[in-house]
CSV table of C-alpha atoms and ligand atoms in Angstrom, one decimal:
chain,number,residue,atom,x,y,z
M,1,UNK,CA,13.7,19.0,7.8
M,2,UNK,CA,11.5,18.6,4.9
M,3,UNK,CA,13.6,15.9,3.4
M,4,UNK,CA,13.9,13.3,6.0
M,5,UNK,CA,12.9,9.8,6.0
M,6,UNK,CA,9.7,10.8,7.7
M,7,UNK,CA,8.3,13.8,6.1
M,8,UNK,CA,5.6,13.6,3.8
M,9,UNK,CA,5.8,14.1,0.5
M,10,UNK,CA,3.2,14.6,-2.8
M,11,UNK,CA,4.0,12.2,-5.7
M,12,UNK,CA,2.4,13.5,-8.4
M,13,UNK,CA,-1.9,13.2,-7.3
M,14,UNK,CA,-0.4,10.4,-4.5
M,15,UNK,CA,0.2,12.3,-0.8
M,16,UNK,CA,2.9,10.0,0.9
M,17,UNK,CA,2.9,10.3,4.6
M,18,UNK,CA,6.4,9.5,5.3
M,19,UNK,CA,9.5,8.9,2.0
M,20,UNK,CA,9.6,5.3,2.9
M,21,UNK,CA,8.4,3.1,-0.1
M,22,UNK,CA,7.9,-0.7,-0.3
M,23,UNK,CA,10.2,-1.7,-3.3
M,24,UNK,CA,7.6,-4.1,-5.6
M,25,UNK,CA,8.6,-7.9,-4.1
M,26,UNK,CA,7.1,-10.8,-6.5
M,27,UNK,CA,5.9,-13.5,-3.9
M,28,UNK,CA,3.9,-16.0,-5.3
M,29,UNK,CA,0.9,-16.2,-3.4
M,30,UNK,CA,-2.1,-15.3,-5.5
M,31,UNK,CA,-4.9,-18.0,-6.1
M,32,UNK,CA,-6.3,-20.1,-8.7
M,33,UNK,CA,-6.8,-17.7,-11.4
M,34,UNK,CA,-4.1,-15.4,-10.6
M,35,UNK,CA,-6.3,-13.9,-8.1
M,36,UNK,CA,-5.2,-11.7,-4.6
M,37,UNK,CA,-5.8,-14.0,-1.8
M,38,UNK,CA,-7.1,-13.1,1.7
M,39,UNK,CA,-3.2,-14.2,2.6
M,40,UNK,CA,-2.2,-11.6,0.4
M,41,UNK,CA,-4.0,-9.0,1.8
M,42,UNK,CA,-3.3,-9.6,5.4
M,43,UNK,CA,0.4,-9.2,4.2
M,44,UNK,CA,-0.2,-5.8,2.5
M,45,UNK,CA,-1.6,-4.2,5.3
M,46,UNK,CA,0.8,-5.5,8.0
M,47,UNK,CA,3.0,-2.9,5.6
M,48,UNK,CA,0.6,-0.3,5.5
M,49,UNK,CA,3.0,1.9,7.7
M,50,UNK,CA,5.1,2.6,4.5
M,51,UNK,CA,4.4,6.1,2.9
M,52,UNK,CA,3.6,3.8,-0.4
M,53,UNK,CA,3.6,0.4,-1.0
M,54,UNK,CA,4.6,-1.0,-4.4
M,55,UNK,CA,3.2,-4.5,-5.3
M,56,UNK,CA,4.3,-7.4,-6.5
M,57,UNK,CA,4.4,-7.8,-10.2
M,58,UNK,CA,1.0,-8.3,-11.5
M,59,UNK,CA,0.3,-9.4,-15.4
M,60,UNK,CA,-1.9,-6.8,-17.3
M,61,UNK,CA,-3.4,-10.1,-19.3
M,62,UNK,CA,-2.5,-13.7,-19.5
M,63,UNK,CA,0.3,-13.4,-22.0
M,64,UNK,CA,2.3,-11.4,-19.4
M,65,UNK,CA,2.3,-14.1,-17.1
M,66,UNK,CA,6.1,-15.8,-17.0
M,67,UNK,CA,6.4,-16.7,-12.9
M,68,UNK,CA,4.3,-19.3,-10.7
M,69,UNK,CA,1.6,-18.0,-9.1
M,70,UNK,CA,1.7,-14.6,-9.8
M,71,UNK,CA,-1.3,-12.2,-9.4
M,72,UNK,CA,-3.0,-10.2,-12.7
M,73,UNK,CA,-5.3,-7.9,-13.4
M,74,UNK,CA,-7.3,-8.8,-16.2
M,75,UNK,CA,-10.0,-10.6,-15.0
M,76,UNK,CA,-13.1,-9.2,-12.6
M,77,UNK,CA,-11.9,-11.7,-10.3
M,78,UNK,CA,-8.3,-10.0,-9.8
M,79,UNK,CA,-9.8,-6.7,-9.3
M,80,UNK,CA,-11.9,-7.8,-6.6
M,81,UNK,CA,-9.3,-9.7,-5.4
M,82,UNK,CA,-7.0,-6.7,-5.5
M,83,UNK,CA,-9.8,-4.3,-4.2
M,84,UNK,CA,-10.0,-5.8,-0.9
M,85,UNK,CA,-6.1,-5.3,-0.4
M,86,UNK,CA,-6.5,-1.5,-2.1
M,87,UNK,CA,-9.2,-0.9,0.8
M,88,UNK,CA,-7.0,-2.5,3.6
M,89,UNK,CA,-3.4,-0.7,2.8
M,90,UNK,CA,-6.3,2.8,2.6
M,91,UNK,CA,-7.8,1.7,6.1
M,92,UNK,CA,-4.2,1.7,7.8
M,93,UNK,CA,-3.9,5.0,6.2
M,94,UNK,CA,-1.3,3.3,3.6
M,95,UNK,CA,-0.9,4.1,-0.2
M,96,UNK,CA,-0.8,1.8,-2.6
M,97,UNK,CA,0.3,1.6,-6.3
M,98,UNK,CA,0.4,-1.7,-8.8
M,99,UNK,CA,3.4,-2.4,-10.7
M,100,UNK,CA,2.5,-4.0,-13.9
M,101,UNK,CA,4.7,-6.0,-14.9
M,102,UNK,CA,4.7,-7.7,-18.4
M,103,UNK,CA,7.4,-10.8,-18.7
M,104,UNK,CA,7.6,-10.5,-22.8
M,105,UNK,CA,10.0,-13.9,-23.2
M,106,UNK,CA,10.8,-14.1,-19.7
M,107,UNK,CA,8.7,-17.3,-19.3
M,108,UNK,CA,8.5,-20.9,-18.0
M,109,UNK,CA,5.2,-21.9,-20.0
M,110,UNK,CA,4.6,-24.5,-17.0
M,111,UNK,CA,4.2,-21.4,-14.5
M,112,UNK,CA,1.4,-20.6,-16.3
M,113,UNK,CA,-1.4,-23.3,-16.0
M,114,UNK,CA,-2.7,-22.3,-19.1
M,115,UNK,CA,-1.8,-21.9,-22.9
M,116,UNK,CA,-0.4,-18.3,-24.5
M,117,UNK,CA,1.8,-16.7,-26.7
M,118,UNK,CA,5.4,-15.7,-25.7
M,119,UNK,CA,6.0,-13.0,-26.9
M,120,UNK,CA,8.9,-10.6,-27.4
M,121,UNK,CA,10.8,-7.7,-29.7
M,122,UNK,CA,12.8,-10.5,-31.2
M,123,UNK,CA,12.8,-14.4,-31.3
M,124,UNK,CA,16.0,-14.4,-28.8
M,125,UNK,CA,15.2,-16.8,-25.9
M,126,UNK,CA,16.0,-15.2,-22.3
M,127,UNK,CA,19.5,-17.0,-22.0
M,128,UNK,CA,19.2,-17.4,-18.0
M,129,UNK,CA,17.1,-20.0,-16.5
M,130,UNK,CA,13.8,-18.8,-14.3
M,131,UNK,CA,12.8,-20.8,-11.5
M,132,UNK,CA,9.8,-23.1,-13.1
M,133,UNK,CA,6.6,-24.7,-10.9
M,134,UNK,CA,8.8,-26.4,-8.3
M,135,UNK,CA,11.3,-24.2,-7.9
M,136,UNK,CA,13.7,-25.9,-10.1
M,137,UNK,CA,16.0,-23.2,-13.0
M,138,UNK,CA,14.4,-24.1,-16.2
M,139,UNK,CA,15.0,-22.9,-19.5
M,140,UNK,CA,12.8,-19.8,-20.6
M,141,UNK,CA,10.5,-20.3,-23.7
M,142,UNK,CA,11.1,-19.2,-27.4
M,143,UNK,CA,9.7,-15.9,-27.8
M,144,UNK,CA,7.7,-15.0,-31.2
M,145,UNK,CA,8.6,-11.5,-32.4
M,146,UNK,CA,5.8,-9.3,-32.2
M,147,UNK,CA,4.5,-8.0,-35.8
M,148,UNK,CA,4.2,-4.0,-35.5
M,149,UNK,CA,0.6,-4.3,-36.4
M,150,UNK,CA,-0.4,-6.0,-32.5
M,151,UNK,CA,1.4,-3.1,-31.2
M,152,UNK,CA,-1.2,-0.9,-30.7
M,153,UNK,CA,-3.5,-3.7,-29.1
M,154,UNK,CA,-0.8,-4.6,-26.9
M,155,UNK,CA,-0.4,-0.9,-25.7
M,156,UNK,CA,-4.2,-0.9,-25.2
M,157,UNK,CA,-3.4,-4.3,-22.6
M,158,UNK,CA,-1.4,-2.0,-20.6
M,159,UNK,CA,-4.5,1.1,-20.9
M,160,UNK,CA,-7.0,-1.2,-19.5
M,161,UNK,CA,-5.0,-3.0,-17.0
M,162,UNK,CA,-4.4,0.4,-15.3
M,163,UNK,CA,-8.3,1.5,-15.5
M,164,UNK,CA,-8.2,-1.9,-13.9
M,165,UNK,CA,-5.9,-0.7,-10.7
M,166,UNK,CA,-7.6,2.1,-10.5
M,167,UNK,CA,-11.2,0.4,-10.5
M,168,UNK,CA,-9.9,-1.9,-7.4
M,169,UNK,CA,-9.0,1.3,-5.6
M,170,UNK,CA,-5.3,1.5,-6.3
M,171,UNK,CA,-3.5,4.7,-6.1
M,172,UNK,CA,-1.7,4.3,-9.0
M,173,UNK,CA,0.5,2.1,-11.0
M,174,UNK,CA,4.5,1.6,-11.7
M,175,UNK,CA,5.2,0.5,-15.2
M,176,UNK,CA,8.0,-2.2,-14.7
M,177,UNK,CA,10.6,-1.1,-17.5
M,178,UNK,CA,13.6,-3.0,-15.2
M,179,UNK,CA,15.2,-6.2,-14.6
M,180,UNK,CA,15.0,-7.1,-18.1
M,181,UNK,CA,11.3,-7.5,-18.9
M,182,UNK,CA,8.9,-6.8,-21.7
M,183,UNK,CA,9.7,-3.1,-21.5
M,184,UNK,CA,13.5,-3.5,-20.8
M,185,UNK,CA,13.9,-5.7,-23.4
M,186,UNK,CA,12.5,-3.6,-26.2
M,187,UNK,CA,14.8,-1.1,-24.7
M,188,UNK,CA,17.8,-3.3,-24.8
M,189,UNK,CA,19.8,-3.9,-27.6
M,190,UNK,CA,20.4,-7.6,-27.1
M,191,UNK,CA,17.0,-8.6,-27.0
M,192,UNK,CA,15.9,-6.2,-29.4
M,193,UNK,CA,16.9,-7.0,-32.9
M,194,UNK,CA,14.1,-5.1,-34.7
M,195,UNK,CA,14.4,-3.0,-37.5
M,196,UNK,CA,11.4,-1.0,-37.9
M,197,UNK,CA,10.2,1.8,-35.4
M,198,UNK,CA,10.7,-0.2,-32.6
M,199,UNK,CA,14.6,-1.0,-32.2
M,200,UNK,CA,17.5,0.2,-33.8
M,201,UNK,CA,18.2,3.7,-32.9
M,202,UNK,CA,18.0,4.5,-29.1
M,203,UNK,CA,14.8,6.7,-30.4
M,204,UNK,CA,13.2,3.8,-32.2
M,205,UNK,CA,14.0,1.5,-29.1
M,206,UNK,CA,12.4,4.0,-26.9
M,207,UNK,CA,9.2,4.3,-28.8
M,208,UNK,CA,7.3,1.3,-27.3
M,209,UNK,CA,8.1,2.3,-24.1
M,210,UNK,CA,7.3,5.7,-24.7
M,211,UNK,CA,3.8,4.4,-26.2
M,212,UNK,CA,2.7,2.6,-22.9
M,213,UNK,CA,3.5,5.2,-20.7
M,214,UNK,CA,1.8,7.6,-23.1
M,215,UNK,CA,-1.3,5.3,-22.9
M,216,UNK,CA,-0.9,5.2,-19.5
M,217,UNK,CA,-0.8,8.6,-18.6
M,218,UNK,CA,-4.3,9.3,-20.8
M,219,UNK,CA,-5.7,6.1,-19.4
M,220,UNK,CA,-5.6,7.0,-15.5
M,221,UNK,CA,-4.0,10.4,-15.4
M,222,UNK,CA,0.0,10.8,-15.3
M,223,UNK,CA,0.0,12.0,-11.4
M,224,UNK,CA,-1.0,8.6,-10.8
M,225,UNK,CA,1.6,6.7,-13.1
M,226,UNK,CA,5.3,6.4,-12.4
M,227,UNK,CA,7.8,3.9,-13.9
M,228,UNK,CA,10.7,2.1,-12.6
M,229,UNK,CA,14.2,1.6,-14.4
M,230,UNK,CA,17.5,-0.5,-13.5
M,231,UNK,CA,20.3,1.0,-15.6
M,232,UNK,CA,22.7,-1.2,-16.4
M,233,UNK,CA,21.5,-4.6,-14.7
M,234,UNK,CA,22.4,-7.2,-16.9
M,235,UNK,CA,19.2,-9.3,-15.2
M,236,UNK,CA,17.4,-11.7,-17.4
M,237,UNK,CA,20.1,-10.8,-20.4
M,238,UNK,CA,20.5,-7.9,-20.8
M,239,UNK,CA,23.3,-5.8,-21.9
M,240,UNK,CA,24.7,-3.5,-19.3
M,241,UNK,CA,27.0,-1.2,-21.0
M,242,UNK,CA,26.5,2.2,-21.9
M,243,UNK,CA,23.1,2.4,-20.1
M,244,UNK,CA,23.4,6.3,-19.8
M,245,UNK,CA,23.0,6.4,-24.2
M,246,UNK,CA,19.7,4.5,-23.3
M,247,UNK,CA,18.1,5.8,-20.0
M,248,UNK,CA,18.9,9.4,-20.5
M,249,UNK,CA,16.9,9.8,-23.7
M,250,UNK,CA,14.6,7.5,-22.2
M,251,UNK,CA,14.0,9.5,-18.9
M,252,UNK,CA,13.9,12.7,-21.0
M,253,UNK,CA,11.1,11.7,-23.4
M,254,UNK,CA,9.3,10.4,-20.1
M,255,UNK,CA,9.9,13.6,-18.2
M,256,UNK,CA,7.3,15.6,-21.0
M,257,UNK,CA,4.3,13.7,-19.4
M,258,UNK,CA,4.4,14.6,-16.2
M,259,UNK,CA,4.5,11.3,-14.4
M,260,UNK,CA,4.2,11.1,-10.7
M,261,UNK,CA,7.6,9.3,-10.2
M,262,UNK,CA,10.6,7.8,-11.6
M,263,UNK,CA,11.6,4.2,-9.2
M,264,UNK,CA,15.1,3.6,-9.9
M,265,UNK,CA,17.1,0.4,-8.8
M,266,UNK,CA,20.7,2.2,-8.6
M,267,UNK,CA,23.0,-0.7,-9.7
M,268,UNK,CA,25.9,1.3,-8.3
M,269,UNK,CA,27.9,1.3,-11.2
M,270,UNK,CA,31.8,2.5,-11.1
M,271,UNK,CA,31.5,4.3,-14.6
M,272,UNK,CA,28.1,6.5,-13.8
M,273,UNK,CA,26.5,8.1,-11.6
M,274,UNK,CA,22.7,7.2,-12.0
M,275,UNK,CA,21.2,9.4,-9.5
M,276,UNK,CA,23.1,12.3,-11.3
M,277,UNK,CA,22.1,11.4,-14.6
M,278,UNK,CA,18.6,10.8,-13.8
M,279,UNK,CA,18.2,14.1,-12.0
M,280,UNK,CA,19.8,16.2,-15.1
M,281,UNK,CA,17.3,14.3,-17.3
M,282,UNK,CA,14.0,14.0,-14.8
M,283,UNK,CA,12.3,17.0,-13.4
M,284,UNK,CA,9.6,14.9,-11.2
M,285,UNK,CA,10.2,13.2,-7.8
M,286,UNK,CA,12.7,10.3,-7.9
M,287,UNK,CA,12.4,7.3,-5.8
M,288,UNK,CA,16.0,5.9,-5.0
M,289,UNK,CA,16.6,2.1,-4.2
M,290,UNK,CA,19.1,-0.8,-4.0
M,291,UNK,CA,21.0,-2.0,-1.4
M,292,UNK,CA,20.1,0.9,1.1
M,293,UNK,CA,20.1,1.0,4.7
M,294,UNK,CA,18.1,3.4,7.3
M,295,UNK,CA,21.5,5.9,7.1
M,296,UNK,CA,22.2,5.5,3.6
M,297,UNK,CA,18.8,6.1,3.0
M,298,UNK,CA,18.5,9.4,5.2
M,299,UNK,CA,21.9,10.8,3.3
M,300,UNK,CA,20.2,10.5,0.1
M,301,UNK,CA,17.4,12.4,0.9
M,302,UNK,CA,19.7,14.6,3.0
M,303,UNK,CA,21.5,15.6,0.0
M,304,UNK,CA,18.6,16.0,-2.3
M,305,UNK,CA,19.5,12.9,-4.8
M,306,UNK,CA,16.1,11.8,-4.5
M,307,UNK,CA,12.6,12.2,-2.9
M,308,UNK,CA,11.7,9.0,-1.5
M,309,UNK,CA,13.5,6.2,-0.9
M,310,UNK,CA,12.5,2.2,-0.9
M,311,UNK,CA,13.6,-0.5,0.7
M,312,UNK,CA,12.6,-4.3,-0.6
M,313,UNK,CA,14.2,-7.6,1.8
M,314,UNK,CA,13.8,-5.3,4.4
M,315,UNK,CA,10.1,-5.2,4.9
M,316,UNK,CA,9.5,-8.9,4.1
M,317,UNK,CA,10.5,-9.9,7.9
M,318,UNK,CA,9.8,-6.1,9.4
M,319,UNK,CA,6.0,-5.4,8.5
M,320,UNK,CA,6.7,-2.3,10.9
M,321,UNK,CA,9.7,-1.0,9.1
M,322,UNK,CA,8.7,2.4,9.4
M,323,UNK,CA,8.3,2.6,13.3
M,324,UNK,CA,11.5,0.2,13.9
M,325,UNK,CA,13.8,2.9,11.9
M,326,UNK,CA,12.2,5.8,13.8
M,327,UNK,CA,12.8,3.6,16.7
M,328,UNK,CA,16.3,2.7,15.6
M,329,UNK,CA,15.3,-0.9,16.9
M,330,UNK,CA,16.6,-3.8,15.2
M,331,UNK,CA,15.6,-5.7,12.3
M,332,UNK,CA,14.4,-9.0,11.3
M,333,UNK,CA,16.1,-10.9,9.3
M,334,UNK,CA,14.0,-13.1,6.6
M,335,UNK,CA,13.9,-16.6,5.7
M,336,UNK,CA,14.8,-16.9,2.5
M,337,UNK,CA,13.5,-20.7,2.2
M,338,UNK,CA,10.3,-19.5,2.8
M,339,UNK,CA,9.8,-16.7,0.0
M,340,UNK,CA,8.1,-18.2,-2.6
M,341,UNK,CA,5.9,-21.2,-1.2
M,342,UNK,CA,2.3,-20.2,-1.1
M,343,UNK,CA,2.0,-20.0,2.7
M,344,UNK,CA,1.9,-17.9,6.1
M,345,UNK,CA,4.9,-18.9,7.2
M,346,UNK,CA,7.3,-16.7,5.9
M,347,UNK,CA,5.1,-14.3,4.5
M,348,UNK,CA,2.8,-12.9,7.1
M,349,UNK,CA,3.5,-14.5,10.4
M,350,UNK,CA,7.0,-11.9,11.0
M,351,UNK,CA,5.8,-9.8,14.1
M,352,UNK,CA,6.2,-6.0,14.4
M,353,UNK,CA,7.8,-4.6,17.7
M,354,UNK,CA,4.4,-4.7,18.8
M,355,UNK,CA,3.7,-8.2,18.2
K,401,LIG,C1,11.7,-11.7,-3.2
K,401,LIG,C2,11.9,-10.5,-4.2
K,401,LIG,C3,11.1,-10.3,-5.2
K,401,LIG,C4,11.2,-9.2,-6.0
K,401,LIG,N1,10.3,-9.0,-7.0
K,401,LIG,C5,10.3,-7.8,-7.8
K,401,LIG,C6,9.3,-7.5,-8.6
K,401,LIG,O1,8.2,-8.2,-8.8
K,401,LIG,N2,9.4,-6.3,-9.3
K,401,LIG,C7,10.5,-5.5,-9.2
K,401,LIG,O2,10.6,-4.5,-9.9
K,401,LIG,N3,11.5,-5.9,-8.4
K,401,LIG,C8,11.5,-7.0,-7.6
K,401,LIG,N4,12.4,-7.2,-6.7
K,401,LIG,C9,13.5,-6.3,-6.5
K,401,LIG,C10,13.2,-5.3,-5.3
K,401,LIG,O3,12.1,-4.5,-5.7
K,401,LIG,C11,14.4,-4.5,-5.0
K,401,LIG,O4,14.8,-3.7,-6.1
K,401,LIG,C12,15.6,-5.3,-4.5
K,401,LIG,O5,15.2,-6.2,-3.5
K,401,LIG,C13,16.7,-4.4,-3.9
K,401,LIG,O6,16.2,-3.6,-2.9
K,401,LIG,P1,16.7,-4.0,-1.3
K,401,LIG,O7,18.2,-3.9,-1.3
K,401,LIG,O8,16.1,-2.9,-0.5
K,401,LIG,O9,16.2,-5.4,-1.1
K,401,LIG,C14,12.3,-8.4,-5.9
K,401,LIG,C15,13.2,-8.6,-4.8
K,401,LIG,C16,13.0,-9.7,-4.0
K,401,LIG,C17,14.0,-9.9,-2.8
């Protein structure tokens, strides 16, 4: 059964020992500048069962930085700091990939602790509240529109944060073009209101997109880069119609460099089929996620709609997910309360069947 939950599987240069992936979960518990705590590695390789992990969010420099307390990797600090979980996850036998994750205008300048730009395609403000420092919604900052001559230096950002993963040992790295940030919303036509070579057309709106991964790809190698997409998720304001004129082009261009993976959060939409439309468009492995249970999970892969499979609430209170699905034992149920304080509890202190 070479497509079940538990056989291994190449993605791209990464060798997965089982098709269960840890979906990236933004948790708020790196350390005075931004740094990977010893907390934070602890957590990382309680999971290290999962054929990959996908990390939190982490900001390729400061002006990607729109949540509290989330980790980068831009500093020698953070890739120390993300070195020791890198060589953790690898002495479980784990595999580990970043996801870099740029907010653009997705920012509460009071998560930051220091001063930046915002920056974005356009100056359209994120219409939905973000929680700020305390928890509390507050209203996202005014983005200033990028001019198309810091384009190329931004690209470079992205180049030398991945060099950066893979100094500290990572695997890889999953661009973060989803859930409406920095990527998403030069690919989104309601926070993109540009009209030179970066919005517009579906071609021009692709381009930046196109240029990171490109940069990417060269920087680290494309076997080690994959990307992750949420078709039609209105998230963070976005417009979710017609994501298929968007993504397919998108995932086509994307498909010439030879990435290792294509993440996809499958928003189950009535009017497409995105796990069809990203298979006729994508020739490389597909990772399929949202909303999926141990069953649902196997039937995907049973069918051949995708590779791998990952699951995201799921491992937060089940650091053994792996063995407790092989072992159809029950699972934990999280406390949400406890998600985003900068603690154990809630974090690392869920036991595996073990203990
Ligand atoms: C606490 C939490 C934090 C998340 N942070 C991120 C993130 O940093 N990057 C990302 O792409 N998705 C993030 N997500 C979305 C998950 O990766 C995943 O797509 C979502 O939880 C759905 O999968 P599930 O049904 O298996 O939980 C987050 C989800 C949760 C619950």
């Amino acid at each position: 059964m070479s497509s079940s939950l538990f056989s291994s599987i190449a993605l791209g240069d990464i060798a997965l020992a089982n098709r269960i992936v840890m979906a990236p979960m933004t948790r708020d518990r790196a350390g005075p500048g931004d740094v990977p705590t010893a907390l934070m590695v602890e957590y990382y390789a309680q999971r290290a069962s999962a054929g990959l992990i996908v990390t939190e969010g982490v900001q390729p420099s400061l002006v990607g930085k729109g949540y509290w307390r989330t980790p980068g990797i831009h500093s020698d600090e953070q890739i120390a700091g993300w070195r020791a979980v890198a060589e953790a996850v690898h002495a479980r036998g784990g595999r580990i990939v970043m996801q870099l994750m740029h907010c653009g205008r997705v920012v509460v300048e009071a998560n930051r602790g220091f001063a930046a730009d915002v920056i974005g395609p356009s100056p359209i403000a994120c219409p939905t509240p973000v929680p700020g420092p305390d928890g509390t919604p507050t209203d996202c900052a005014m983005p200033r529109a990028l001019t198309s001559d810091e384009i190329p230096a931004l690209v470079e950002e992205f180049a030398q944060a991945g060099r950066n993963a893979m100094a500290a040992g990572l695997d890889g790295v999953e661009l973060h073009c989803a859930s409406g940030y920095l990527i998403n919303q030069f690919l989104n036509p309601a926070s993109n209101h540009r009209d030179d070579a970066y919005g517009g057309s579906v071609e021009h709106r692709i381009h930046f997109p196109m240029m990171v991964l490109t940069a990417l790809a060269e920087a680290i190698g494309p076997g080690r880069v994959g990307f992750r997409i949420s078709p039609g998720n209105p998230y963070n304001g976005m417009d979710p119609t017609d994501p298929a004129a968007t993504f397919a082009p998108f995932v086509k261009a994307a498909d010439s460099l030879g990435l290792a993976y294509l993440h996809v959060v499958d928003m189950g939409l009535a009017e497409l089929d995105t796990l069809d439309l990203l298979r006729a468009n994508f020739s490389g492995p597909i990772i399929a996620n949202n909303n999926l249970k141990a069953e649902s999970a196997a039937a995907l892969l049973a069918a051949g709609r995708a590779e791998a499979v990952s699951f995201g609430r799921a491992f937060i209170a089940n650091p053994d997910l792996v063995e407790r699905i092989a072992a159809g034992a029950p699972l934990a149920k999280p406390n949400y309360a406890l998600l985003n304080t900068d603690e154990a509890e809630g974090y690392t202190d869920y036991p595996s069947l073990t203990g």
